């Protein structure tokens, strides 16, 4: 892992933003920060997301006459294992440099802890295949790949156990509390997680 790309992930988890773009920012503001190279997707007149390569931003609105309201962003870190650093948005690469195909959770967690940004375990419906970890101050969650399905054969480019799968903002304390109530307190370190 290049130190520059690791700095990017740490900045995202610490700030809850991507290059300063907040999950609540308008589509125009996000594009001003990340550039105009994106794919725009929509299922209807009320929701939209823009895919900037590894980073995706999501919006909703009440009616087509209302402005878009930012909901969240997701870094699709797992895409790196298939496409490498070329999937990373140009503005991010210009600032942080080269990106490796894998982001190891244990390394990210250790460095965040040294910066005073500990991650809490947060239960998730996708356990035990994935574990989720949450940074309360920035409201960022980190999803980590933990197990291959037994029926699936590994392929080149597959994620490795212990790799970060996604990083997402905003994940509220209320949402984490709801998941703890629904799925129980899951300590990933007790379940043999790497």
JSON list of N, CA, C and O in Angstrom, two decimals, residues 60-108:
[
{"chain": "A", "resi": 60, "resn": "UNK", "atom": "N", "xyz": [-31.51, 12.11, -3.07]},
{"chain": "A", "resi": 60, "resn": "UNK", "atom": "CA", "xyz": [-32.96, 11.90, -3.22]},
{"chain": "A", "resi": 60, "resn": "UNK", "atom": "C", "xyz": [-33.63, 13.27, -3.30]},
{"chain": "A", "resi": 60, "resn": "UNK", "atom": "O", "xyz": [-33.03, 14.28, -2.96]},
{"chain": "A", "resi": 61, "resn": "UNK", "atom": "N", "xyz": [-34.87, 13.28, -3.76]},
{"chain": "A", "resi": 61, "resn": "UNK", "atom": "CA", "xyz": [-35.69, 14.48, -3.74]},
{"chain": "A", "resi": 61, "resn": "UNK", "atom": "C", "xyz": [-37.16, 14.07, -3.68]},
{"chain": "A", "resi": 61, "resn": "UNK", "atom": "O", "xyz": [-37.54, 12.99, -4.12]},
{"chain": "A", "resi": 62, "resn": "UNK", "atom": "N", "xyz": [-37.99, 14.96, -3.14]},
{"chain": "A", "resi": 62, "resn": "UNK", "atom": "CA", "xyz": [-39.42, 14.66, -2.95]},
{"chain": "A", "resi": 62, "resn": "UNK", "atom": "C", "xyz": [-40.15, 14.59, -4.28]},
{"chain": "A", "resi": 62, "resn": "UNK", "atom": "O", "xyz": [-40.95, 13.69, -4.51]},
{"chain": "A", "resi": 63, "resn": "UNK", "atom": "N", "xyz": [-39.90, 15.55, -5.14]},
{"chain": "A", "resi": 63, "resn": "UNK", "atom": "CA", "xyz": [-40.52, 15.60, -6.46]},
{"chain": "A", "resi": 63, "resn": "UNK", "atom": "C", "xyz": [-39.48, 16.13, -7.44]},
{"chain": "A", "resi": 63, "resn": "UNK", "atom": "O", "xyz": [-38.47, 16.70, -7.03]},
{"chain": "A", "resi": 64, "resn": "UNK", "atom": "N", "xyz": [-39.72, 15.98, -8.73]},
{"chain": "A", "resi": 64, "resn": "UNK", "atom": "CA", "xyz": [-38.78, 16.53, -9.71]},
{"chain": "A", "resi": 64, "resn": "UNK", "atom": "C", "xyz": [-38.58, 18.05, -9.60]},
{"chain": "A", "resi": 64, "resn": "UNK", "atom": "O", "xyz": [-37.59, 18.57, -10.09]},
{"chain": "A", "resi": 65, "resn": "UNK", "atom": "N", "xyz": [-39.51, 18.74, -8.93]},
{"chain": "A", "resi": 65, "resn": "UNK", "atom": "CA", "xyz": [-39.38, 20.19, -8.75]},
{"chain": "A", "resi": 65, "resn": "UNK", "atom": "C", "xyz": [-38.52, 20.55, -7.54]},
{"chain": "A", "resi": 65, "resn": "UNK", "atom": "O", "xyz": [-38.13, 21.71, -7.39]},
{"chain": "A", "resi": 66, "resn": "UNK", "atom": "N", "xyz": [-38.24, 19.61, -6.68]},
{"chain": "A", "resi": 66, "resn": "UNK", "atom": "CA", "xyz": [-37.44, 19.86, -5.48]},
{"chain": "A", "resi": 66, "resn": "UNK", "atom": "C", "xyz": [-35.96, 19.66, -5.79]},
{"chain": "A", "resi": 66, "resn": "UNK", "atom": "O", "xyz": [-35.60, 18.89, -6.69]},
{"chain": "A", "resi": 67, "resn": "UNK", "atom": "N", "xyz": [-35.09, 20.33, -5.04]},
{"chain": "A", "resi": 67, "resn": "UNK", "atom": "CA", "xyz": [-33.64, 20.12, -5.24]},
{"chain": "A", "resi": 67, "resn": "UNK", "atom": "C", "xyz": [-33.20, 18.75, -4.70]},
{"chain": "A", "resi": 67, "resn": "UNK", "atom": "O", "xyz": [-33.86, 18.17, -3.83]},
{"chain": "A", "resi": 68, "resn": "UNK", "atom": "N", "xyz": [-32.09, 18.28, -5.21]},
{"chain": "A", "resi": 68, "resn": "UNK", "atom": "CA", "xyz": [-31.52, 17.02, -4.74]},
{"chain": "A", "resi": 68, "resn": "UNK", "atom": "C", "xyz": [-30.96, 17.21, -3.33]},
{"chain": "A", "resi": 68, "resn": "UNK", "atom": "O", "xyz": [-30.33, 18.22, -3.05]},
{"chain": "A", "resi": 69, "resn": "UNK", "atom": "N", "xyz": [-31.19, 16.22, -2.46]},
{"chain": "A", "resi": 69, "resn": "UNK", "atom": "CA", "xyz": [-30.64, 16.21, -1.10]},
{"chain": "A", "resi": 69, "resn": "UNK", "atom": "C", "xyz": [-29.64, 15.07, -1.01]},
{"chain": "A", "resi": 69, "resn": "UNK", "atom": "O", "xyz": [-29.97, 13.92, -1.31]},
{"chain": "A", "resi": 70, "resn": "UNK", "atom": "N", "xyz": [-28.41, 15.40, -0.61]},
{"chain": "A", "resi": 70, "resn": "UNK", "atom": "CA", "xyz": [-27.37, 14.38, -0.48]},
{"chain": "A", "resi": 70, "resn": "UNK", "atom": "C", "xyz": [-27.70, 13.42, 0.64]},
{"chain": "A", "resi": 70, "resn": "UNK", "atom": "O", "xyz": [-28.12, 13.82, 1.72]},
{"chain": "A", "resi": 71, "resn": "UNK", "atom": "N", "xyz": [-27.50, 12.11, 0.41]},
{"chain": "A", "resi": 71, "resn": "UNK", "atom": "CA", "xyz": [-27.80, 11.08, 1.40]},
{"chain": "A", "resi": 71, "resn": "UNK", "atom": "C", "xyz": [-26.54, 10.44, 1.97]},
{"chain": "A", "resi": 71, "resn": "UNK", "atom": "O", "xyz": [-26.38, 10.33, 3.15]},
{"chain": "A", "resi": 72, "resn": "UNK", "atom": "N", "xyz": [-25.68, 9.96, 1.08]},
{"chain": "A", "resi": 72, "resn": "UNK", "atom": "CA", "xyz": [-24.46, 9.31, 1.55]},
{"chain": "A", "resi": 72, "resn": "UNK", "atom": "C", "xyz": [-23.49, 9.13, 0.38]},
{"chain": "A", "resi": 72, "resn": "UNK", "atom": "O", "xyz": [-23.85, 9.37, -0.76]},
{"chain": "A", "resi": 73, "resn": "UNK", "atom": "N", "xyz": [-22.27, 8.74, 0.72]},
{"chain": "A", "resi": 73, "resn": "UNK", "atom": "CA", "xyz": [-21.34, 8.30, -0.31]},
{"chain": "A", "resi": 73, "resn": "UNK", "atom": "C", "xyz": [-20.79, 6.94, 0.10]},
{"chain": "A", "resi": 73, "resn": "UNK", "atom": "O", "xyz": [-20.79, 6.57, 1.27]},
{"chain": "A", "resi": 74, "resn": "UNK", "atom": "N", "xyz": [-20.34, 6.20, -0.90]},
{"chain": "A", "resi": 74, "resn": "UNK", "atom": "CA", "xyz": [-19.72, 4.91, -0.67]},
{"chain": "A", "resi": 74, "resn": "UNK", "atom": "C", "xyz": [-18.45, 4.83, -1.50]},
{"chain": "A", "resi": 74, "resn": "UNK", "atom": "O", "xyz": [-18.48, 5.13, -2.70]},
{"chain": "A", "resi": 75, "resn": "UNK", "atom": "N", "xyz": [-17.35, 4.46, -0.87]},
{"chain": "A", "resi": 75, "resn": "UNK", "atom": "CA", "xyz": [-16.13, 4.13, -1.60]},
{"chain": "A", "resi": 75, "resn": "UNK", "atom": "C", "xyz": [-16.17, 2.63, -1.87]},
{"chain": "A", "resi": 75, "resn": "UNK", "atom": "O", "xyz": [-16.14, 1.83, -0.94]},
{"chain": "A", "resi": 76, "resn": "UNK", "atom": "N", "xyz": [-16.23, 2.25, -3.13]},
{"chain": "A", "resi": 76, "resn": "UNK", "atom": "CA", "xyz": [-16.28, 0.84, -3.53]},
{"chain": "A", "resi": 76, "resn": "UNK", "atom": "C", "xyz": [-14.83, 0.33, -3.63]},
{"chain": "A", "resi": 76, "resn": "UNK", "atom": "O", "xyz": [-14.31, 0.09, -4.71]},
{"chain": "A", "resi": 77, "resn": "UNK", "atom": "N", "xyz": [-14.20, 0.17, -2.49]},
{"chain": "A", "resi": 77, "resn": "UNK", "atom": "CA", "xyz": [-12.77, -0.21, -2.43]},
{"chain": "A", "resi": 77, "resn": "UNK", "atom": "C", "xyz": [-12.53, -1.55, -3.12]},
{"chain": "A", "resi": 77, "resn": "UNK", "atom": "O", "xyz": [-11.48, -1.76, -3.74]},
{"chain": "A", "resi": 78, "resn": "UNK", "atom": "N", "xyz": [-13.50, -2.44, -3.05]},
{"chain": "A", "resi": 78, "resn": "UNK", "atom": "CA", "xyz": [-13.35, -3.77, -3.65]},
{"chain": "A", "resi": 78, "resn": "UNK", "atom": "C", "xyz": [-13.12, -3.71, -5.16]},
{"chain": "A", "resi": 78, "resn": "UNK", "atom": "O", "xyz": [-12.54, -4.64, -5.74]},
{"chain": "A", "resi": 79, "resn": "UNK", "atom": "N", "xyz": [-13.52, -2.64, -5.81]},
{"chain": "A", "resi": 79, "resn": "UNK", "atom": "CA", "xyz": [-13.31, -2.51, -7.26]},
{"chain": "A", "resi": 79, "resn": "UNK", "atom": "C", "xyz": [-11.83, -2.47, -7.62]},
{"chain": "A", "resi": 79, "resn": "UNK", "atom": "O", "xyz": [-11.44, -2.82, -8.73]},
{"chain": "A", "resi": 80, "resn": "UNK", "atom": "N", "xyz": [-11.00, -2.04, -6.68]},
{"chain": "A", "resi": 80, "resn": "UNK", "atom": "CA", "xyz": [-9.57, -1.98, -6.94]},
{"chain": "A", "resi": 80, "resn": "UNK", "atom": "C", "xyz": [-8.98, -3.35, -7.25]},
{"chain": "A", "resi": 80, "resn": "UNK", "atom": "O", "xyz": [-8.06, -3.46, -8.05]},
{"chain": "A", "resi": 81, "resn": "UNK", "atom": "N", "xyz": [-9.51, -4.40, -6.60]},
{"chain": "A", "resi": 81, "resn": "UNK", "atom": "CA", "xyz": [-8.94, -5.74, -6.81]},
{"chain": "A", "resi": 81, "resn": "UNK", "atom": "C", "xyz": [-9.14, -6.21, -8.25]},
{"chain": "A", "resi": 81, "resn": "UNK", "atom": "O", "xyz": [-8.37, -7.01, -8.75]},
{"chain": "A", "resi": 82, "resn": "UNK", "atom": "N", "xyz": [-10.15, -5.69, -8.93]},
{"chain": "A", "resi": 82, "resn": "UNK", "atom": "CA", "xyz": [-10.41, -6.08, -10.31]},
{"chain": "A", "resi": 82, "resn": "UNK", "atom": "C", "xyz": [-9.75, -5.14, -11.31]},
{"chain": "A", "resi": 82, "resn": "UNK", "atom": "O", "xyz": [-9.17, -5.57, -12.29]},
{"chain": "A", "resi": 83, "resn": "UNK", "atom": "N", "xyz": [-9.87, -3.82, -11.08]},
{"chain": "A", "resi": 83, "resn": "UNK", "atom": "CA", "xyz": [-9.42, -2.84, -12.07]},
{"chain": "A", "resi": 83, "resn": "UNK", "atom": "C", "xyz": [-8.15, -2.09, -11.69]},
{"chain": "A", "resi": 83, "resn": "UNK", "atom": "O", "xyz": [-7.63, -1.32, -12.49]},
{"chain": "A", "resi": 84, "resn": "UNK", "atom": "N", "xyz": [-7.69, -2.26, -10.49]},
{"chain": "A", "resi": 84, "resn": "UNK", "atom": "CA", "xyz": [-6.50, -1.53, -10.07]},
{"chain": "A", "resi": 84, "resn": "UNK", "atom": "C", "xyz": [-6.79, -0.05, -9.89]},
{"chain": "A", "resi": 84, "resn": "UNK", "atom": "O", "xyz": [-7.93, 0.40, -9.91]},
{"chain": "A", "resi": 85, "resn": "UNK", "atom": "N", "xyz": [-5.74, 0.73, -9.74]},
{"chain": "A", "resi": 85, "resn": "UNK", "atom": "CA", "xyz": [-5.85, 2.15, -9.45]},
{"chain": "A", "resi": 85, "resn": "UNK", "atom": "C", "xyz": [-6.50, 2.99, -10.52]},
{"chain": "A", "resi": 85, "resn": "UNK", "atom": "O", "xyz": [-6.91, 4.12, -10.27]},
{"chain": "A", "resi": 86, "resn": "UNK", "atom": "N", "xyz": [-6.63, 2.45, -11.74]},
{"chain": "A", "resi": 86, "resn": "UNK", "atom": "CA", "xyz": [-7.26, 3.23, -12.81]},
{"chain": "A", "resi": 86, "resn": "UNK", "atom": "C", "xyz": [-8.73, 3.51, -12.53]},
{"chain": "A", "resi": 86, "resn": "UNK", "atom": "O", "xyz": [-9.30, 4.43, -13.11]},
{"chain": "A", "resi": 87, "resn": "UNK", "atom": "N", "xyz": [-9.35, 2.76, -11.63]},
{"chain": "A", "resi": 87, "resn": "UNK", "atom": "CA", "xyz": [-10.75, 2.97, -11.28]},
{"chain": "A", "resi": 87, "resn": "UNK", "atom": "C", "xyz": [-10.91, 4.19, -10.36]},
{"chain": "A", "resi": 87, "resn": "UNK", "atom": "O", "xyz": [-12.01, 4.73, -10.23]},
{"chain": "A", "resi": 88, "resn": "UNK", "atom": "N", "xyz": [-9.83, 4.65, -9.78]},
{"chain": "A", "resi": 88, "resn": "UNK", "atom": "CA", "xyz": [-9.88, 5.79, -8.86]},
{"chain": "A", "resi": 88, "resn": "UNK", "atom": "C", "xyz": [-10.01, 7.08, -9.66]},
{"chain": "A", "resi": 88, "resn": "UNK", "atom": "O", "xyz": [-9.29, 7.31, -10.64]},
{"chain": "A", "resi": 89, "resn": "UNK", "atom": "N", "xyz": [-10.90, 7.93, -9.22]},
{"chain": "A", "resi": 89, "resn": "UNK", "atom": "CA", "xyz": [-11.16, 9.24, -9.83]},
{"chain": "A", "resi": 89, "resn": "UNK", "atom": "C", "xyz": [-9.85, 10.02, -9.99]},
{"chain": "A", "resi": 89, "resn": "UNK", "atom": "O", "xyz": [-8.99, 10.00, -9.13]},
{"chain": "A", "resi": 90, "resn": "UNK", "atom": "N", "xyz": [-9.74, 10.73, -11.10]},
{"chain": "A", "resi": 90, "resn": "UNK", "atom": "CA", "xyz": [-8.53, 11.49, -11.43]},
{"chain": "A", "resi": 90, "resn": "UNK", "atom": "C", "xyz": [-8.18, 12.52, -10.34]},
{"chain": "A", "resi": 90, "resn": "UNK", "atom": "O", "xyz": [-7.03, 12.67, -9.96]},
{"chain": "A", "resi": 91, "resn": "UNK", "atom": "N", "xyz": [-9.18, 13.23, -9.82]},
{"chain": "A", "resi": 91, "resn": "UNK", "atom": "CA", "xyz": [-8.91, 14.25, -8.79]},
{"chain": "A", "resi": 91, "resn": "UNK", "atom": "C", "xyz": [-8.30, 13.61, -7.53]},
{"chain": "A", "resi": 91, "resn": "UNK", "atom": "O", "xyz": [-7.40, 14.18, -6.91]},
{"chain": "A", "resi": 92, "resn": "UNK", "atom": "N", "xyz": [-8.76, 12.42, -7.19]},
{"chain": "A", "resi": 92, "resn": "UNK", "atom": "CA", "xyz": [-8.22, 11.71, -6.02]},
{"chain": "A", "resi": 92, "resn": "UNK", "atom": "C", "xyz": [-6.80, 11.25, -6.30]},
{"chain": "A", "resi": 92, "resn": "UNK", "atom": "O", "xyz": [-5.90, 11.43, -5.49]},
{"chain": "A", "resi": 93, "resn": "UNK", "atom": "N", "xyz": [-6.57, 10.67, -7.49]},
{"chain": "A", "resi": 93, "resn": "UNK", "atom": "CA", "xyz": [-5.22, 10.21, -7.84]},
{"chain": "A", "resi": 93, "resn": "UNK", "atom": "C", "xyz": [-4.24, 11.37, -7.94]},
{"chain": "A", "resi": 93, "resn": "UNK", "atom": "O", "xyz": [-3.08, 11.25, -7.54]},
{"chain": "A", "resi": 94, "resn": "UNK", "atom": "N", "xyz": [-4.70, 12.52, -8.47]},
{"chain": "A", "resi": 94, "resn": "UNK", "atom": "CA", "xyz": [-3.82, 13.68, -8.57]},
{"chain": "A", "resi": 94, "resn": "UNK", "atom": "C", "xyz": [-3.35, 14.13, -7.19]},
{"chain": "A", "resi": 94, "resn": "UNK", "atom": "O", "xyz": [-2.22, 14.57, -7.03]},
{"chain": "A", "resi": 95, "resn": "UNK", "atom": "N", "xyz": [-4.21, 14.01, -6.21]},
{"chain": "A", "resi": 95, "resn": "UNK", "atom": "CA", "xyz": [-3.85, 14.46, -4.86]},
{"chain": "A", "resi": 95, "resn": "UNK", "atom": "C", "xyz": [-3.10, 13.40, -4.07]},
{"chain": "A", "resi": 95, "resn": "UNK", "atom": "O", "xyz": [-2.19, 13.71, -3.31]},
{"chain": "A", "resi": 96, "resn": "UNK", "atom": "N", "xyz": [-3.48, 12.11, -4.22]},
{"chain": "A", "resi": 96, "resn": "UNK", "atom": "CA", "xyz": [-2.94, 11.06, -3.35]},
{"chain": "A", "resi": 96, "resn": "UNK", "atom": "C", "xyz": [-2.01, 10.07, -4.05]},
{"chain": "A", "resi": 96, "resn": "UNK", "atom": "O", "xyz": [-1.38, 9.26, -3.38]},
{"chain": "A", "resi": 97, "resn": "UNK", "atom": "N", "xyz": [-1.92, 10.10, -5.35]},
{"chain": "A", "resi": 97, "resn": "UNK", "atom": "CA", "xyz": [-0.99, 9.20, -6.02]},
{"chain": "A", "resi": 97, "resn": "UNK", "atom": "C", "xyz": [-1.59, 7.83, -6.35]},
{"chain": "A", "resi": 97, "resn": "UNK", "atom": "O", "xyz": [-2.79, 7.68, -6.50]},
{"chain": "A", "resi": 98, "resn": "UNK", "atom": "N", "xyz": [-0.71, 6.87, -6.42]},
{"chain": "A", "resi": 98, "resn": "UNK", "atom": "CA", "xyz": [-1.05, 5.51, -6.86]},
{"chain": "A", "resi": 98, "resn": "UNK", "atom": "C", "xyz": [-1.84, 4.76, -5.79]},
{"chain": "A", "resi": 98, "resn": "UNK", "atom": "O", "xyz": [-1.60, 4.93, -4.60]},
{"chain": "A", "resi": 99, "resn": "UNK", "atom": "N", "xyz": [-2.76, 3.90, -6.23]},
{"chain": "A", "resi": 99, "resn": "UNK", "atom": "CA", "xyz": [-3.57, 3.07, -5.32]},
{"chain": "A", "resi": 99, "resn": "UNK", "atom": "C", "xyz": [-3.28, 1.60, -5.57]},
{"chain": "A", "resi": 99, "resn": "UNK", "atom": "O", "xyz": [-3.24, 1.15, -6.72]},
{"chain": "A", "resi": 100, "resn": "UNK", "atom": "N", "xyz": [-3.09, 0.87, -4.48]},
{"chain": "A", "resi": 100, "resn": "UNK", "atom": "CA", "xyz": [-2.87, -0.57, -4.54]},
{"chain": "A", "resi": 100, "resn": "UNK", "atom": "C", "xyz": [-4.22, -1.27, -4.75]},
{"chain": "A", "resi": 100, "resn": "UNK", "atom": "O", "xyz": [-5.28, -0.69, -4.54]},
{"chain": "A", "resi": 101, "resn": "UNK", "atom": "N", "xyz": [-4.17, -2.55, -5.13]},
{"chain": "A", "resi": 101, "resn": "UNK", "atom": "CA", "xyz": [-5.38, -3.32, -5.37]},
{"chain": "A", "resi": 101, "resn": "UNK", "atom": "C", "xyz": [-6.10, -3.75, -4.09]},
{"chain": "A", "resi": 101, "resn": "UNK", "atom": "O", "xyz": [-7.25, -4.16, -4.14]},
{"chain": "A", "resi": 102, "resn": "UNK", "atom": "N", "xyz": [-5.44, -3.68, -2.96]},
{"chain": "A", "resi": 102, "resn": "UNK", "atom": "CA", "xyz": [-6.04, -4.14, -1.70]},
{"chain": "A", "resi": 102, "resn": "UNK", "atom": "C", "xyz": [-5.75, -3.15, -0.58]},
{"chain": "A", "resi": 102, "resn": "UNK", "atom": "O", "xyz": [-4.67, -2.57, -0.51]},
{"chain": "A", "resi": 103, "resn": "UNK", "atom": "N", "xyz": [-6.74, -2.98, 0.30]},
{"chain": "A", "resi": 103, "resn": "UNK", "atom": "CA", "xyz": [-6.60, -2.19, 1.52]},
{"chain": "A", "resi": 103, "resn": "UNK", "atom": "C", "xyz": [-6.84, -3.14, 2.69]},
{"chain": "A", "resi": 103, "resn": "UNK", "atom": "O", "xyz": [-7.94, -3.65, 2.85]},
{"chain": "A", "resi": 104, "resn": "UNK", "atom": "N", "xyz": [-5.80, -3.38, 3.46]},
{"chain": "A", "resi": 104, "resn": "UNK", "atom": "CA", "xyz": [-5.91, -4.29, 4.60]},
{"chain": "A", "resi": 104, "resn": "UNK", "atom": "C", "xyz": [-6.52, -3.56, 5.79]},
{"chain": "A", "resi": 104, "resn": "UNK", "atom": "O", "xyz": [-6.05, -2.50, 6.19]},
{"chain": "A", "resi": 105, "resn": "UNK", "atom": "N", "xyz": [-7.58, -4.15, 6.34]},
{"chain": "A", "resi": 105, "resn": "UNK", "atom": "CA", "xyz": [-8.29, -3.52, 7.44]},
{"chain": "A", "resi": 105, "resn": "UNK", "atom": "C", "xyz": [-7.41, -3.39, 8.68]},
{"chain": "A", "resi": 105, "resn": "UNK", "atom": "O", "xyz": [-7.42, -2.34, 9.33]},
{"chain": "A", "resi": 106, "resn": "UNK", "atom": "N", "xyz": [-6.65, -4.41, 9.01]},
{"chain": "A", "resi": 106, "resn": "UNK", "atom": "CA", "xyz": [-5.85, -4.35, 10.24]},
{"chain": "A", "resi": 106, "resn": "UNK", "atom": "C", "xyz": [-4.88, -3.17, 10.21]},
{"chain": "A", "resi": 106, "resn": "UNK", "atom": "O", "xyz": [-4.68, -2.48, 11.22]},
{"chain": "A", "resi": 107, "resn": "UNK", "atom": "N", "xyz": [-4.31, -2.88, 9.06]},
{"chain": "A", "resi": 107, "resn": "UNK", "atom": "CA", "xyz": [-3.38, -1.76, 8.94]},
{"chain": "A", "resi": 107, "resn": "UNK", "atom": "C", "xyz": [-4.12, -0.43, 9.08]},
{"chain": "A", "resi": 107, "resn": "UNK", "atom": "O", "xyz": [-3.68, 0.47, 9.81]},
{"chain": "A", "resi": 108, "resn": "UNK", "atom": "N", "xyz": [-5.26, -0.30, 8.39]},
{"chain": "A", "resi": 108, "resn": "UNK", "atom": "CA", "xyz": [-6.05, 0.92, 8.49]},
{"chain": "A", "resi": 108, "resn": "UNK", "atom": "C", "xyz": [-6.52, 1.15, 9.92]},
{"chain": "A", "resi": 108, "resn": "UNK", "atom": "O", "xyz": [-6.38, 2.26, 10.45]}
]
